[in-house]
GROMACS .gro file of C-alpha atoms in nm:
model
  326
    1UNK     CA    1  11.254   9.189  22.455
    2UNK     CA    2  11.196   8.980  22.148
    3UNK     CA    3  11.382   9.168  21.868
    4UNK     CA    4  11.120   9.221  21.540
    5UNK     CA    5  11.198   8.982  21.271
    6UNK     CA    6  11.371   9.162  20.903
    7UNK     CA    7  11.112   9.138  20.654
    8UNK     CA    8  11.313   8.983  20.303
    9UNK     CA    9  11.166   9.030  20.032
   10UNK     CA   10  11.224   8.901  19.658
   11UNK     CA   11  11.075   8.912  19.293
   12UNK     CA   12  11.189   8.570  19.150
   13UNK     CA   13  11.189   8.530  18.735
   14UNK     CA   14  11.313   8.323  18.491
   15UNK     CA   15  11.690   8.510  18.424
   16UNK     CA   16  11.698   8.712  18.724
   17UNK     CA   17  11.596   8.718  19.100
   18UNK     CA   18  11.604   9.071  19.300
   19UNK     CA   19  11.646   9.046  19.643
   20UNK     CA   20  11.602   9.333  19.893
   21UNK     CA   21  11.456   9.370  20.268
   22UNK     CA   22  11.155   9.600  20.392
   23UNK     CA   23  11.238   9.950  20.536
   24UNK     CA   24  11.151  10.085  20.897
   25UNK     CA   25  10.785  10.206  20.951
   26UNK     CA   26  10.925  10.506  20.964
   27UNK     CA   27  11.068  10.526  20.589
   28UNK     CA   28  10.743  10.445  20.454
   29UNK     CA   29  10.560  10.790  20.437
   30UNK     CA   30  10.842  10.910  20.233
   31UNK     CA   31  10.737  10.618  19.975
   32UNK     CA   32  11.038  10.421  20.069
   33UNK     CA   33  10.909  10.058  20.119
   34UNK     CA   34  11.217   9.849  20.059
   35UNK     CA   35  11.612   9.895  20.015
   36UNK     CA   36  11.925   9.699  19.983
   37UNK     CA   37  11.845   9.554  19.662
   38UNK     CA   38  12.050   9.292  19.499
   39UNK     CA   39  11.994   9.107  19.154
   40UNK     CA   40  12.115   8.762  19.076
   41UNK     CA   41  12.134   8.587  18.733
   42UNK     CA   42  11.971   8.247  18.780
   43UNK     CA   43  12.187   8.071  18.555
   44UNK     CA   44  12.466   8.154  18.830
   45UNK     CA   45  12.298   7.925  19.055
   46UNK     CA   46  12.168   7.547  19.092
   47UNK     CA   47  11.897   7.651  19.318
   48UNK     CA   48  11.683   7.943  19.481
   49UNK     CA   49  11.819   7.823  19.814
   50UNK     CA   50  12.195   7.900  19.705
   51UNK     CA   51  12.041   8.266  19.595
   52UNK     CA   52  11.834   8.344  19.934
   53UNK     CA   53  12.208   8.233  20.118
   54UNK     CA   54  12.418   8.435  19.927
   55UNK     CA   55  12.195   8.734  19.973
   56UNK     CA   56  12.165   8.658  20.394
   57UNK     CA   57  12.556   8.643  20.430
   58UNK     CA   58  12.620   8.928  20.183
   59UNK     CA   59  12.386   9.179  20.408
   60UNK     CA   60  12.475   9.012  20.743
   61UNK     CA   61  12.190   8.847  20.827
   62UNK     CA   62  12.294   8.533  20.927
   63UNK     CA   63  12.148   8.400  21.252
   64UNK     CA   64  11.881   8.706  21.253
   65UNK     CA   65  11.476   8.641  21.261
   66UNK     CA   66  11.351   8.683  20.907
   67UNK     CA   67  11.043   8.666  20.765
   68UNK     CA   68  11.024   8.594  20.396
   69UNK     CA   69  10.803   8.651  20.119
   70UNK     CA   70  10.893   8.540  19.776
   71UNK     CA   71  10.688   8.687  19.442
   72UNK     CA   72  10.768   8.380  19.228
   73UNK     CA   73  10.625   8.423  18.797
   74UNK     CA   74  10.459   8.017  18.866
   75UNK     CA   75  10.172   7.856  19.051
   76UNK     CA   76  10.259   7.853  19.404
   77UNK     CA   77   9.940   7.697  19.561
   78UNK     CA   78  10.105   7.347  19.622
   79UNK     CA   79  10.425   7.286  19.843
   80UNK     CA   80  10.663   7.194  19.588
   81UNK     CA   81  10.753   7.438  19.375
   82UNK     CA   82  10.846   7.428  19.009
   83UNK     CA   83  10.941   7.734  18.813
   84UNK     CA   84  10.829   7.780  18.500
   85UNK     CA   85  11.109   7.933  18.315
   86UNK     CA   86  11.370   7.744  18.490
   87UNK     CA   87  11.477   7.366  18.599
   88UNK     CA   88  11.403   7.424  18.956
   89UNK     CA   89  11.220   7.243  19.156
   90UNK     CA   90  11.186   7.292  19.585
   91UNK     CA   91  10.971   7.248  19.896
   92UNK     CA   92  10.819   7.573  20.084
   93UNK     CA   93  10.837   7.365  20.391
   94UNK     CA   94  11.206   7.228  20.353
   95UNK     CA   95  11.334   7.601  20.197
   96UNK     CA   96  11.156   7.754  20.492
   97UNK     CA   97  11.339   7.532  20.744
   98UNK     CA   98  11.665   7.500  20.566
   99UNK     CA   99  11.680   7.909  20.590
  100UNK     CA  100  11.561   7.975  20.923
  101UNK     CA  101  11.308   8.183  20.851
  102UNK     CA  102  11.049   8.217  21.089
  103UNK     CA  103  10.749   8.252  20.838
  104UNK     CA  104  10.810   8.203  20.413
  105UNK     CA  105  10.510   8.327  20.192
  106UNK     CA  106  10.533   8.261  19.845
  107UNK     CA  107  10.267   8.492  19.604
  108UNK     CA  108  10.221   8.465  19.212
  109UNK     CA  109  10.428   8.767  19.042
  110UNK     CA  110  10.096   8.879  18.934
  111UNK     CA  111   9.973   8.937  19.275
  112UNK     CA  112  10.279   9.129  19.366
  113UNK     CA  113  10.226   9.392  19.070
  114UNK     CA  114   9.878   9.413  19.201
  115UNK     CA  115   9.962   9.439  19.550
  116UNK     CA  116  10.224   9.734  19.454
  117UNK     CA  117   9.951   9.927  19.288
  118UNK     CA  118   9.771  10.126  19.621
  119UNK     CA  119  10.151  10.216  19.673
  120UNK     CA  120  10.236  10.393  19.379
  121UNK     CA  121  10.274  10.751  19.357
  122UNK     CA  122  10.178  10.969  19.059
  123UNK     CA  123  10.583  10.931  18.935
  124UNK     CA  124  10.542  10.573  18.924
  125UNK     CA  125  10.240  10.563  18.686
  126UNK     CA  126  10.098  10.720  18.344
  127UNK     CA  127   9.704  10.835  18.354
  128UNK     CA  128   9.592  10.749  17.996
  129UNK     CA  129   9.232  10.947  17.967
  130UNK     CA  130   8.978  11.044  18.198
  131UNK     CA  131   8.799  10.932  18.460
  132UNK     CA  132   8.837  10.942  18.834
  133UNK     CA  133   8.930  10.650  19.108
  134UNK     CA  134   8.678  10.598  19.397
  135UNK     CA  135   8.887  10.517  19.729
  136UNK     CA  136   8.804  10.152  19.850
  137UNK     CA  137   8.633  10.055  19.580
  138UNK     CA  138   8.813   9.732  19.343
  139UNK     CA  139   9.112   9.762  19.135
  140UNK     CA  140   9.235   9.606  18.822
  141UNK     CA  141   9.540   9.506  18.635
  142UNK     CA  142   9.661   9.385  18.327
  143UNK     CA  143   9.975   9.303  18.145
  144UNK     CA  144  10.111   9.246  17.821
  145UNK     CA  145  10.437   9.066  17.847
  146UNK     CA  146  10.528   8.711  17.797
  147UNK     CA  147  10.186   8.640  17.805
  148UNK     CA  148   9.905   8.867  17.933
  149UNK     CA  149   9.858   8.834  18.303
  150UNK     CA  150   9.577   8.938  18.518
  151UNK     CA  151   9.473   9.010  18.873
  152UNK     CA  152   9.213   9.209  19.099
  153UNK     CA  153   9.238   9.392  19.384
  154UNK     CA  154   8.944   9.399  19.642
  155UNK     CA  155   8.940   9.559  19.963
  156UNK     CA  156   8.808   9.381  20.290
  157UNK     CA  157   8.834   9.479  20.662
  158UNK     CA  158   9.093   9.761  20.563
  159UNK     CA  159   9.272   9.552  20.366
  160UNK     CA  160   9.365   9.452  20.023
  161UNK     CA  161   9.282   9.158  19.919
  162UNK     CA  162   9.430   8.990  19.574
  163UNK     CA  163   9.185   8.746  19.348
  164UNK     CA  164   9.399   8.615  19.046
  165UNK     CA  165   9.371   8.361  18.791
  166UNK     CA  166   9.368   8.321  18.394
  167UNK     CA  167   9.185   8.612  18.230
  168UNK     CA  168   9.423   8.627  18.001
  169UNK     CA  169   9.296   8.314  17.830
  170UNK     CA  170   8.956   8.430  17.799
  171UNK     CA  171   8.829   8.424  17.424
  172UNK     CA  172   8.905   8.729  17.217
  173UNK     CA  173   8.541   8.919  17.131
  174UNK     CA  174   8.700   9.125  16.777
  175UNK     CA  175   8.511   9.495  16.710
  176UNK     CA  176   8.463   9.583  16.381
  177UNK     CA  177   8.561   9.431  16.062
  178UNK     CA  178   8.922   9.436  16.049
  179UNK     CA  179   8.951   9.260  16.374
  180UNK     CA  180   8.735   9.014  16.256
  181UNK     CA  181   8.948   8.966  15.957
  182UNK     CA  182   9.253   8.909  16.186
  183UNK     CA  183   9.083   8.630  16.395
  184UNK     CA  184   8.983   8.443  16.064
  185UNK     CA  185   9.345   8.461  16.004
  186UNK     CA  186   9.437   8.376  16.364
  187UNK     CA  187   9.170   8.097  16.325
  188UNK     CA  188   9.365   7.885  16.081
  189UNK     CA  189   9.662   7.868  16.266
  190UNK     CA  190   9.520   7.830  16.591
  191UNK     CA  191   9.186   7.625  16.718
  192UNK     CA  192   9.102   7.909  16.967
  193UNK     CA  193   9.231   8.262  16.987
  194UNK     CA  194   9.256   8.396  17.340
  195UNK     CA  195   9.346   8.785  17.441
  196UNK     CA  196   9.640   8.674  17.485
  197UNK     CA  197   9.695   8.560  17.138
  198UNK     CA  198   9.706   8.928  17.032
  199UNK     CA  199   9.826   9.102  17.392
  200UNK     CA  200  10.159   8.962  17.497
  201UNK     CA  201  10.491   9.004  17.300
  202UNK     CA  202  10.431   8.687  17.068
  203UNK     CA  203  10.092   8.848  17.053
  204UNK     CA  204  10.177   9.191  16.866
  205UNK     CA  205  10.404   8.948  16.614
  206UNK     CA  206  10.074   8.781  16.480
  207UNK     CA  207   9.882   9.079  16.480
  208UNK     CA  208  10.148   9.219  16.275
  209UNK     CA  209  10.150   8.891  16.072
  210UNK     CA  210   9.775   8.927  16.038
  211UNK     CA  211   9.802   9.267  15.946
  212UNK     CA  212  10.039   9.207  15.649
  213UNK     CA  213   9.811   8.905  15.472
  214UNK     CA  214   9.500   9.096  15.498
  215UNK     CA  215   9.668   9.415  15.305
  216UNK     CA  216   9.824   9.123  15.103
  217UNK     CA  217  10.199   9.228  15.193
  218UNK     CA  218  10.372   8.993  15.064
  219UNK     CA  219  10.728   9.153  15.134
  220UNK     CA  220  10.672   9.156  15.511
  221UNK     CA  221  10.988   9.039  15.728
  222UNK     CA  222  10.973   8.869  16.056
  223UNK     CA  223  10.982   9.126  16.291
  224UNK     CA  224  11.035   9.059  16.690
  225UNK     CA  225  10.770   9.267  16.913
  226UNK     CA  226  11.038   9.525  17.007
  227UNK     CA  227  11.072   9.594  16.634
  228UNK     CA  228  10.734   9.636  16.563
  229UNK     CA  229  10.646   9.850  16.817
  230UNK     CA  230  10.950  10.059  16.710
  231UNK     CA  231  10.885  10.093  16.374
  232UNK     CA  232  10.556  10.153  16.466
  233UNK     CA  233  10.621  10.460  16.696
  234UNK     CA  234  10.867  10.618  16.480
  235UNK     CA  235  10.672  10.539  16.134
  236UNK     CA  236  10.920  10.379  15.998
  237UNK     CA  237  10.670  10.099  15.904
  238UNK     CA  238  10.264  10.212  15.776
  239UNK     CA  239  10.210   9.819  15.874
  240UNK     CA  240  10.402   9.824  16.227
  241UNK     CA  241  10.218  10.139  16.299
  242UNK     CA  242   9.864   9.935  16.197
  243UNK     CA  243   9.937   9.687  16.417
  244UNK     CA  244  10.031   9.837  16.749
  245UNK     CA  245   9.726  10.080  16.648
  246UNK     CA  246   9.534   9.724  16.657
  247UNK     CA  247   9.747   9.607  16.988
  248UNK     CA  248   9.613   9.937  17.147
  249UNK     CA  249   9.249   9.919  17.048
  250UNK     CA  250   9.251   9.552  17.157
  251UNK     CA  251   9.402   9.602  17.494
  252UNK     CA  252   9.156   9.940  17.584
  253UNK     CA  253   8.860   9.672  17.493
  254UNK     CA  254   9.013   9.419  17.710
  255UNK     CA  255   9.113   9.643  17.980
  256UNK     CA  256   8.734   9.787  18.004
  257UNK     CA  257   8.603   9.397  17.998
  258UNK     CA  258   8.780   9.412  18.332
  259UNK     CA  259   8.625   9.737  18.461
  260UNK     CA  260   8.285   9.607  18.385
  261UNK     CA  261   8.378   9.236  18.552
  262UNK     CA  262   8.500   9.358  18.861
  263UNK     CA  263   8.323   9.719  18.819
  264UNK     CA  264   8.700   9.839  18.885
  265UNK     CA  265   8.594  10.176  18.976
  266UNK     CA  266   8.965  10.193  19.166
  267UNK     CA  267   9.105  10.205  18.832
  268UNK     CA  268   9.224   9.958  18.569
  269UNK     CA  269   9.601   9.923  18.587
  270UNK     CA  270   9.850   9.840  18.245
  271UNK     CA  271  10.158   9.629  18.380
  272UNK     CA  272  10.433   9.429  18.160
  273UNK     CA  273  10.739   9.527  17.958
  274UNK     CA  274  10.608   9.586  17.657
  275UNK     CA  275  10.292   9.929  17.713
  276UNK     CA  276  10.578  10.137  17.873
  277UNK     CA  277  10.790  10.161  17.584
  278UNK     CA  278  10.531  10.384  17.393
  279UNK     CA  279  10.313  10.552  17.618
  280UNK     CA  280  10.278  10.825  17.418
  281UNK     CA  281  10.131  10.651  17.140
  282UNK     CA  282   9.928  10.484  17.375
  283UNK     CA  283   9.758  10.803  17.486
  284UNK     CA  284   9.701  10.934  17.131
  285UNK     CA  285   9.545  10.629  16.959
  286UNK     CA  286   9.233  10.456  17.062
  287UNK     CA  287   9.298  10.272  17.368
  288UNK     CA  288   9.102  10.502  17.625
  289UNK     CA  289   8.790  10.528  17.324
  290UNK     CA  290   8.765  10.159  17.353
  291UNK     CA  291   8.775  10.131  17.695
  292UNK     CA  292   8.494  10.366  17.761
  293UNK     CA  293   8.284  10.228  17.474
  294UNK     CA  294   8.025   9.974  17.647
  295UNK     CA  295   7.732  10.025  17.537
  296UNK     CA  296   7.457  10.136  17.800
  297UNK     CA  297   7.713  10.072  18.099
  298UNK     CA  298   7.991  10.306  17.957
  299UNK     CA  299   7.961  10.500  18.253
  300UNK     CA  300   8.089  10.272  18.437
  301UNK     CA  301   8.409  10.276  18.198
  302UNK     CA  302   8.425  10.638  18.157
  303UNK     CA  303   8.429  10.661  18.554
  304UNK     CA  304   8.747  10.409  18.586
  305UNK     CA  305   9.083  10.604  18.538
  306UNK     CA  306   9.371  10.390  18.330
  307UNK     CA  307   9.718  10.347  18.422
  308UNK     CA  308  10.022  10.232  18.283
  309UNK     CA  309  10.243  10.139  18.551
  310UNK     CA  310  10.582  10.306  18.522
  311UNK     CA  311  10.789  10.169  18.857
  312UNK     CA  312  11.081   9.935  18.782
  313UNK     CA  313  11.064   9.698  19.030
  314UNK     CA  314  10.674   9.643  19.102
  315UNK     CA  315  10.706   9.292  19.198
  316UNK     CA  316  10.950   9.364  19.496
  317UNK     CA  317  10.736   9.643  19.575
  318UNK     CA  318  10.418   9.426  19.592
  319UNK     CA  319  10.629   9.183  19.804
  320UNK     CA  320  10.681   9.427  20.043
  321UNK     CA  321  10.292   9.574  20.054
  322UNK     CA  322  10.205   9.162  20.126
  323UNK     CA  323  10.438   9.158  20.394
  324UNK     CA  324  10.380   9.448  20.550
  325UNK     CA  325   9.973   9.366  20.554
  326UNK     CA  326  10.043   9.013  20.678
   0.00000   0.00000   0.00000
C-alpha cells in the first residue's frame, strides 16, 4: 500500500520564510490545518532550496513522498522564479526535482490570504459593520501593506477558485473636496495616483504629507506609517488622526468598489500589517459609511459584511486550503 504523500507547506517573503506541513484529516474540524512550523531569516541562506532542505532534515523527512506548495509574495506564472524582495532566482522544474517532491505548486501570497479566508473562524477575524455573508456566493480581499494587494474568491464545482491580479493600481476616484485637494497635491508629485498611492504603508505617509500642506503645516516632521497611525489612535497628533481618518474613508470606498465588481456578497475581506493595528478606530470612523454608500446599488454594499483579518499566519494557512483542494 502506497503510503500518502506529507503535504509541506510554506509562506515565502522577503526577510522571512515559514515552513510547516498539513495536519491529518482528522485535525481539521478542530480548525487545526497545519503544524510544525518553522521560520527562517532569508538572509541566513543563499537560496530557497538550502531553506526547503534544512526544514526536510530538521522534521525527518528525508526520503518521504512530499507534496509541496509554496505561497511566494512574486509572479509565479513562468518557471523561473525571481523574488521580488530578494536576489533569488530558481527553476520550479529543477527545485521540484532537486527536492524530491512528487508535485511543487507555487501560488502568489495574495492567493494564499484569499484561499485562508473560507477557513477562518470568528477568532481569526474582526466584523466591521453590518451586513450578512451569503454561503457560495464570491468573496473579496484587500490589503494595505507594502503595497495594496488584491484577490477574489469564486466558487465553482464545490470549490474555491482564486482570480488575482493588480487592483491595487486602479486609479483613485477622491469623494468630496478634501480628497480632491489631496490628489491635486498627489498630482504634482506623481503623473498618476493609484489606490495604492494612499492604501499601503508609503501610502498613509503621503496622505499625511498631503494632509499637512493643505492645513498649511508647515512644522510637520517625517513620520513613518507606524507613527502616524499611532499618533493618530492615541491623539497625540490632530493631523495623524486626519489622516488615518482619510486612510479609513479611502479604503471603505475602495473596499465597496470591490463588492460592487465582483458583487462580493461572501464578504469583503481587510488583509496586511498595517488595518490590524487599530481596529478599533477602524470601526468607529467612516470606513463601513463609505463602503455602503453607492448610490442606487448600496444594497448591494450594505448586504456584504467587512472583515479585518486577524490570523497571524494567513499565508501558510491559505497554502494549506490550496493543497488540501488540489
Amino acid at each position: 500500500m502506497t503510503k500518502s504523500p506529507t503535504h509541506l507547506i510554506a509562506d515565502i517573503g522577503g526577510t522571512n520564510i515559514r515552513i510547516a506541513v498539513v495536519t491529518p484529516q482528522s485535525e481539521h474540524e478542530q480548525g487545526q490545518y497545519y503544524q510544525d512550523v518553522e521560520t527562517y531569516k532569508c538572509a541566513d541562506y543563499s537560496n530557497l532550496a538550502a531553506v526547503l532542505q534544512s526544514y526536510i532534515e530538521k522534521k525527518g523527512l528525508v526520503g518521504k513522498p512530499l507534496d509541496a506548495c509554496l505561497a511566494i509574495a512574486c509572479p509565479v506564472d513562468d518557471d523561473l522564479i525571481s523574488m521580488t524582495n530578494l536576489p533569488w532566482q530558481f527553476s520550479q522544474s529543477q527545485l521540484k526535482e532537486q527536492l524530491g517532491f512528487s508535485t511543487l505548486t507555487l501560488i502568489n501570497d495574495y492567493t494564499a490570504i484569499a484561499m485562508a479566508i473560507p477557513l477562518l473562524s470568528e477568532q481569526q477575524k474582526v466584523k466591521v459593520g453590518g451586513g450578512e455573508a451569503i454561503s457560495g456566493k464570491a468573496i473579496s480581499v484587500c490589503g494595505p501593506g507594502t503595497g495594496l494587494g488584491v484577490a477574489n474568491l469564486v466558487p465553482v464545482d464545490n470549490k474555491w477558485v482564486c482570480i488575482s491580479g493588480e487592483g491595487g493600481h486602479v486609479d483613485f476616484a477622491p469623494v468630496g473636496e478634501f480628497e480632491i485637494s489631496i490628489l491635486k497635491y498627489l498630482n504634482r508629485i506623481k503623473a498618476r495616483v493609484s489606490y495604492e498611492q494612499l492604501l499601503s504603508g508609503y501610502g498613509l505617509e503621503q496622505v499625511y504629507q498631503a494632509v499637512c500642506a493643505i492645513k498649511h503645516d508647515t512644522n510637520n516632521e517625517r513620520l513613518t506609517a507606524a507613527d502616524i497611525s499611532a499618533k493618530g489612535v492615541n491623539g497625540e497628533c490632530e493631523l495623524c488622526r486626519l489622516s488615518l481618518s482619510v486612510f479609513c474613508r479611502v479604503l471603505g470606498a475602495f473596499a465597496g468598489n470591490l463588492a460592487l465588481t465582483c458583487n462580493s456578497l461572501g464578504g469583503v475581506y481587510i488583509a496586511g500589517g498595517i488595518v490590524p493595528r487599530f481596529i478599533d478606530f477602524v470601526k468607529t470612523s467612516a470606513f463601513r459609511e463609505r463602503f455602503e454608500s453607492k448610490g442606487r446599488l448600496s444594497h448591494i454594499t450594505r448586504q456584504a459584511p467587512t472583515y479585518i483579518i486577524t490570523e497571524q499566519q494567513p499565508g501558510l494557512l491559505g497554502a494549506a486550503a490550496y493543497a488540501l483542494q488540489s
